[in-house]
């Protein structure tokens, strides 16, 4: 018995010593610094944004289809009925929730790159505006951060102006994703939706349109600044019909966030991309960024590169119900000149050289 008691005492002493050693080792490990915690929060903020835009719509659709064949079939049926009833809402002002613009997560999102908004001229609340956003890049990070979130201070820089951002109309046909987009202040890039914002919501509205669209994303790569704009004149016609001033904006650094495999014009892969673009509204791009665990690994997250969005001088536009082609061409030319001026005056301030040029196709 004494032998057993002695053995147990020895084991308990050994266990106690092991626990103490483990605690000392744990306490010796340095705690994460404030900077480390901040970097982790920034990475998570970008991760949730990328996953939301790439997967939320598809995953929600597949989930609702799956639920149709379970005992919870009533949920997708009721939601489908709601979508049918609510079908026109995205083109009639949506359901913007201002509180979402003030989410702390968007400040971490902004600081990851970081994203900065620069004002060059005032915008009067007595007018409406169409802001041309350039370039498209892969995921339009600059446009989203500046015109949808309040993290870069758009409302403070332009008091009395409410900013909106347009995106592909097909996104608003995806369940749940449509609610997510509308709550943030995104709208379909359709004449009806843009016309509603410029005519039914008073003045002081600024509708941002990424004019180059899917076609421009195919040419997105670091060191190349090519815009699809020469034959994009619908936004000018809309501006004339509603008397909305045209405002150029350029996001320096947008094309540096991802690396893309660019296929040459005339190649079979390029033709496939063009075909998809015509069918579904966007072009499938082969791109990569950094990984989740290391900036040296490859993944789907954007690289941390600074983005500076400069908002230029507004071009005054008269209200003409049925503008002629000559009038549209005239103001389209004025807009391009204002954009080139904006680019050339700011390129050396935000990472480009004096020799860099803006190519407009």
XYZ file of C-alpha atoms in Angstrom:
361
model
C 0.000 0.000 0.000
C 2.824 2.391 0.904
C 4.403 1.579 -2.425
C 1.185 2.427 -4.313
C 0.741 5.698 -2.389
C 4.335 6.694 -3.101
C 3.917 5.954 -6.806
C 0.729 8.020 -6.987
C 2.398 10.921 -5.178
C 5.286 10.786 -7.622
C 2.890 10.803 -10.621
C 0.936 13.752 -9.206
C 4.140 15.685 -8.643
C 5.219 14.933 -12.191
C 1.849 16.034 -13.614
C 1.940 19.226 -11.566
C 5.431 19.979 -12.835
C 4.347 19.322 -16.433
C 1.386 21.687 -16.076
C 3.604 24.372 -14.598
C 6.109 23.934 -17.405
C 3.337 24.195 -19.995
C 1.973 27.359 -18.383
C 5.438 28.936 -18.333
C 5.873 28.082 -22.017
C 2.466 29.564 -22.842
C 3.193 32.761 -20.955
C 6.572 33.036 -22.672
C 4.906 33.171 -26.105
C 4.558 36.838 -27.129
C 0.972 38.058 -27.356
C -0.191 39.448 -30.715
C 0.580 43.128 -31.037
C -2.047 45.735 -31.881
C -0.584 45.865 -35.374
C -0.913 42.083 -35.802
C -4.549 42.168 -34.698
C -5.227 45.059 -37.067
C -3.659 43.193 -39.999
C -5.749 40.089 -39.218
C -8.961 42.155 -39.106
C -8.096 43.807 -42.411
C -7.480 40.421 -44.024
C -10.800 39.067 -42.715
C -12.658 42.162 -43.942
C -11.305 41.680 -47.469
C -11.958 37.926 -47.311
C -15.645 38.347 -46.448
C -16.049 40.912 -49.241
C -14.428 38.721 -51.894
C -16.396 35.642 -50.816
C -19.644 37.631 -50.766
C -19.205 38.908 -54.307
C -17.894 35.671 -55.769
C -19.973 33.061 -53.941
C -22.969 34.471 -52.053
C -25.325 34.504 -55.042
C -24.451 31.027 -56.344
C -24.384 29.398 -52.899
C -27.745 30.958 -51.973
C -29.306 29.725 -55.219
C -28.018 26.178 -54.717
C -29.158 26.177 -51.093
C -32.703 27.238 -52.023
C -32.862 24.547 -54.717
C -31.714 21.950 -52.170
C -34.318 23.085 -49.616
C -37.056 22.552 -52.202
C -36.527 18.795 -51.841
C -36.541 18.769 -48.043
C -39.125 19.304 -45.327
C -38.170 22.997 -45.402
C -39.525 23.437 -48.952
C -41.838 26.226 -47.807
C -38.856 28.577 -47.216
C -37.697 28.736 -50.870
C -41.310 28.848 -52.089
C -42.111 31.862 -49.921
C -38.851 33.559 -50.881
C -39.569 32.973 -54.582
C -42.979 34.560 -54.121
C -41.297 37.520 -52.410
C -38.829 37.976 -55.295
C -41.670 37.980 -57.824
C -43.527 40.592 -55.767
C -40.323 42.611 -55.250
C -38.900 42.176 -58.769
C -38.867 45.862 -59.782
C -37.470 47.250 -56.516
C -33.790 47.314 -57.653
C -34.787 49.647 -60.506
C -37.018 51.804 -58.296
C -34.638 53.087 -55.668
C -33.830 49.799 -53.961
C -33.630 49.447 -50.177
C -30.465 51.209 -49.166
C -29.525 50.912 -45.483
C -27.362 53.822 -44.421
C -26.167 51.971 -41.326
C -24.330 49.467 -43.532
C -22.147 52.243 -44.938
C -20.871 52.909 -41.417
C -19.893 49.318 -40.607
C -16.516 49.138 -38.881
C -15.603 46.271 -41.212
C -15.321 48.742 -44.103
C -12.659 50.722 -42.255
C -10.584 47.551 -41.974
C -11.310 46.896 -45.664
C -10.072 50.407 -46.546
C -6.915 50.090 -44.470
C -5.897 46.767 -46.021
C -4.867 48.398 -49.319
C -5.239 51.308 -48.238
C -7.920 53.157 -50.267
C -8.017 56.947 -50.371
C -10.499 59.397 -51.913
C -9.217 62.730 -53.280
C -11.452 65.683 -54.107
C -10.356 68.232 -56.720
C -13.575 70.249 -57.150
C -16.818 70.839 -55.253
C -20.075 69.173 -56.259
C -23.154 71.315 -55.674
C -26.177 69.610 -54.033
C -28.411 71.522 -56.452
C -27.411 69.204 -59.316
C -27.379 65.497 -60.049
C -24.245 63.767 -61.342
C -23.058 60.756 -63.276
C -19.583 59.814 -62.084
C -17.545 57.819 -64.574
C -15.375 55.357 -62.658
C -12.139 54.207 -64.314
C -10.551 51.706 -64.663
C -12.696 48.619 -64.080
C -9.888 46.401 -62.788
C -10.914 42.898 -61.729
C -13.334 43.568 -58.849
C -13.799 47.392 -58.850
C -12.342 47.780 -55.360
C -11.851 51.554 -55.589
C -15.385 52.216 -56.835
C -16.964 50.007 -54.163
C -14.949 51.364 -51.251
C -15.405 55.035 -52.169
C -18.968 55.171 -53.485
C -20.698 52.470 -51.411
C -18.973 52.430 -48.029
C -18.535 55.538 -45.942
C -15.006 54.578 -44.932
C -13.192 57.095 -47.165
C -15.398 60.061 -46.224
C -17.334 60.713 -49.436
C -20.211 62.436 -47.617
C -17.772 64.606 -45.658
C -15.795 65.609 -48.772
C -18.963 66.250 -50.789
C -21.610 67.462 -48.306
C -25.176 67.096 -49.526
C -24.267 64.493 -52.163
C -25.522 60.888 -51.999
C -23.399 58.391 -53.912
C -24.663 55.237 -55.632
C -22.922 52.563 -57.675
C -24.304 50.527 -60.573
C -23.453 46.917 -61.356
C -24.600 44.134 -63.687
C -28.381 43.708 -63.766
C -27.957 39.920 -63.662
C -26.638 40.146 -60.098
C -30.100 41.255 -58.941
C -31.648 38.015 -60.173
C -29.658 35.949 -57.680
C -31.493 35.235 -54.398
C -30.157 36.797 -51.181
C -27.331 38.421 -53.150
C -29.814 40.953 -54.532
C -30.781 41.956 -50.984
C -27.114 42.305 -50.046
C -26.429 44.568 -53.032
C -29.497 46.762 -52.541
C -28.815 47.243 -48.838
C -25.423 48.723 -49.702
C -26.763 51.137 -52.307
C -25.959 49.259 -55.520
C -28.326 49.395 -58.494
C -28.592 47.697 -61.896
C -26.740 49.488 -64.665
C -29.940 49.946 -66.685
C -31.594 53.043 -68.138
C -34.617 52.568 -65.911
C -32.647 52.328 -62.665
C -30.306 55.214 -63.487
C -33.208 57.321 -64.749
C -35.092 56.742 -61.494
C -32.137 57.892 -59.394
C -31.679 61.009 -61.520
C -35.332 62.004 -61.773
C -37.306 60.624 -58.816
C -35.025 61.302 -55.848
C -34.523 65.068 -56.097
C -31.059 66.574 -56.506
C -27.724 65.840 -54.866
C -27.493 62.308 -56.298
C -24.245 61.003 -57.769
C -24.552 57.759 -59.745
C -21.183 56.091 -60.309
C -20.883 53.924 -63.427
C -17.857 51.741 -64.182
C -18.032 52.590 -67.859
C -15.454 50.141 -69.231
C -17.348 47.177 -67.812
C -16.489 43.545 -68.450
C -14.658 44.265 -71.707
C -12.181 46.462 -69.863
C -11.440 43.822 -67.222
C -9.919 41.601 -69.949
C -7.112 44.136 -70.411
C -6.489 44.654 -66.700
C -2.872 44.095 -65.693
C -0.187 46.032 -63.786
C 1.605 48.728 -65.758
C -1.100 48.997 -68.438
C -3.779 51.698 -68.407
C -6.270 50.940 -71.176
C -9.881 52.122 -71.040
C -12.859 50.995 -73.128
C -14.557 54.340 -73.653
C -14.433 55.533 -77.265
C -17.761 53.938 -78.219
C -19.368 53.985 -74.761
C -21.786 56.903 -75.066
C -24.945 55.690 -73.347
C -23.986 57.374 -70.067
C -23.622 60.703 -71.886
C -27.065 60.328 -73.437
C -28.524 59.591 -69.990
C -26.779 62.659 -68.563
C -28.257 64.883 -71.288
C -31.784 63.520 -70.837
C -31.723 64.292 -67.115
C -29.411 67.300 -67.072
C -26.922 65.438 -64.862
C -23.372 66.799 -64.816
C -20.616 64.405 -65.909
C -17.769 63.820 -63.449
C -14.644 61.807 -64.326
C -12.889 59.781 -61.630
C -9.801 57.602 -61.810
C -8.599 54.984 -59.312
C -4.816 54.890 -59.451
C -3.546 51.451 -58.410
C -6.727 49.520 -59.294
C -4.964 47.424 -61.920
C -2.206 46.401 -59.475
C -4.413 44.317 -57.173
C -4.342 41.086 -59.196
C -2.244 39.313 -61.820
C -4.155 38.150 -64.890
C -3.400 35.762 -67.708
C -4.107 38.009 -70.704
C -4.878 36.230 -73.969
C -4.002 37.952 -77.219
C -6.729 39.280 -79.499
C -7.678 36.633 -82.056
C -6.737 33.660 -79.846
C -9.326 30.974 -79.176
C -9.308 31.680 -75.423
C -9.975 35.367 -76.066
C -12.895 34.471 -78.321
C -14.353 32.263 -75.558
C -14.084 35.151 -73.095
C -15.834 37.488 -75.546
C -18.590 34.936 -76.119
C -19.212 34.543 -72.386
C -19.235 38.312 -72.022
C -22.037 38.642 -74.584
C -24.074 35.794 -73.088
C -23.864 36.471 -69.354
C -22.703 40.078 -69.120
C -19.220 39.535 -67.701
C -16.012 38.015 -68.984
C -14.408 35.094 -67.109
C -10.855 36.159 -66.271
C -7.979 33.915 -65.239
C -6.461 35.896 -62.405
C -4.788 35.352 -59.070
C -3.735 37.373 -56.064
C -2.259 36.529 -52.692
C -3.121 33.569 -50.492
C -4.895 33.660 -47.158
C -1.912 32.662 -45.029
C 0.897 34.500 -46.804
C 1.312 37.359 -49.245
C 3.955 35.241 -51.005
C 1.502 32.447 -51.810
C -1.067 32.553 -54.606
C -4.772 32.791 -53.961
C -7.894 34.803 -54.727
C -7.356 37.738 -52.358
C -6.155 41.064 -53.803
C -2.624 42.210 -53.116
C -2.269 45.032 -50.613
C -1.549 47.890 -53.014
C -2.582 51.518 -52.404
C -5.589 52.782 -54.377
C -6.201 56.504 -54.737
C -9.467 57.538 -56.362
C -9.349 61.104 -57.658
C -12.686 62.773 -58.462
C -12.286 65.406 -61.172
C -13.982 68.558 -62.352
C -17.676 68.237 -63.326
C -18.666 68.888 -66.931
C -21.863 70.987 -66.991
C -24.550 69.283 -69.082
C -27.857 70.823 -70.251
C -31.136 68.941 -70.039
C -32.198 67.784 -73.503
C -35.094 65.339 -73.760
C -34.019 63.850 -77.095
C -30.340 64.667 -77.630
C -28.984 64.386 -81.169
C -26.013 62.211 -82.035
C -23.907 65.337 -82.609
C -24.751 66.667 -79.148
C -23.918 63.319 -77.528
C -20.601 63.213 -79.388
C -19.795 66.742 -78.275
C -20.263 66.065 -74.572
C -18.601 62.677 -74.880
C -15.541 64.486 -76.229
C -15.677 67.028 -73.388
C -15.831 64.185 -70.880
C -12.813 62.429 -72.402
C -10.808 65.661 -72.313
C -11.712 66.171 -68.641
C -10.672 62.579 -67.879
C -7.333 62.928 -69.698
C -6.668 66.171 -67.824
C -7.435 64.458 -64.519
C -5.137 61.536 -65.343
C -2.195 63.635 -66.541
C -2.342 66.077 -63.621
C -2.311 63.298 -60.999
C -0.423 60.317 -62.453
C 2.982 61.211 -61.008
C 1.451 61.831 -57.565
C 0.050 58.308 -57.272
C 2.603 55.831 -58.567
C 2.865 56.410 -62.318
C 5.655 58.046 -64.290
C 5.484 61.133 -66.491
C 5.790 58.930 -69.587
C 2.731 56.788 -68.736
C -0.227 57.426 -71.008
C -3.932 56.694 -70.843
C -4.988 54.547 -73.804
C -8.633 54.892 -74.803
C -10.151 52.261 -77.090
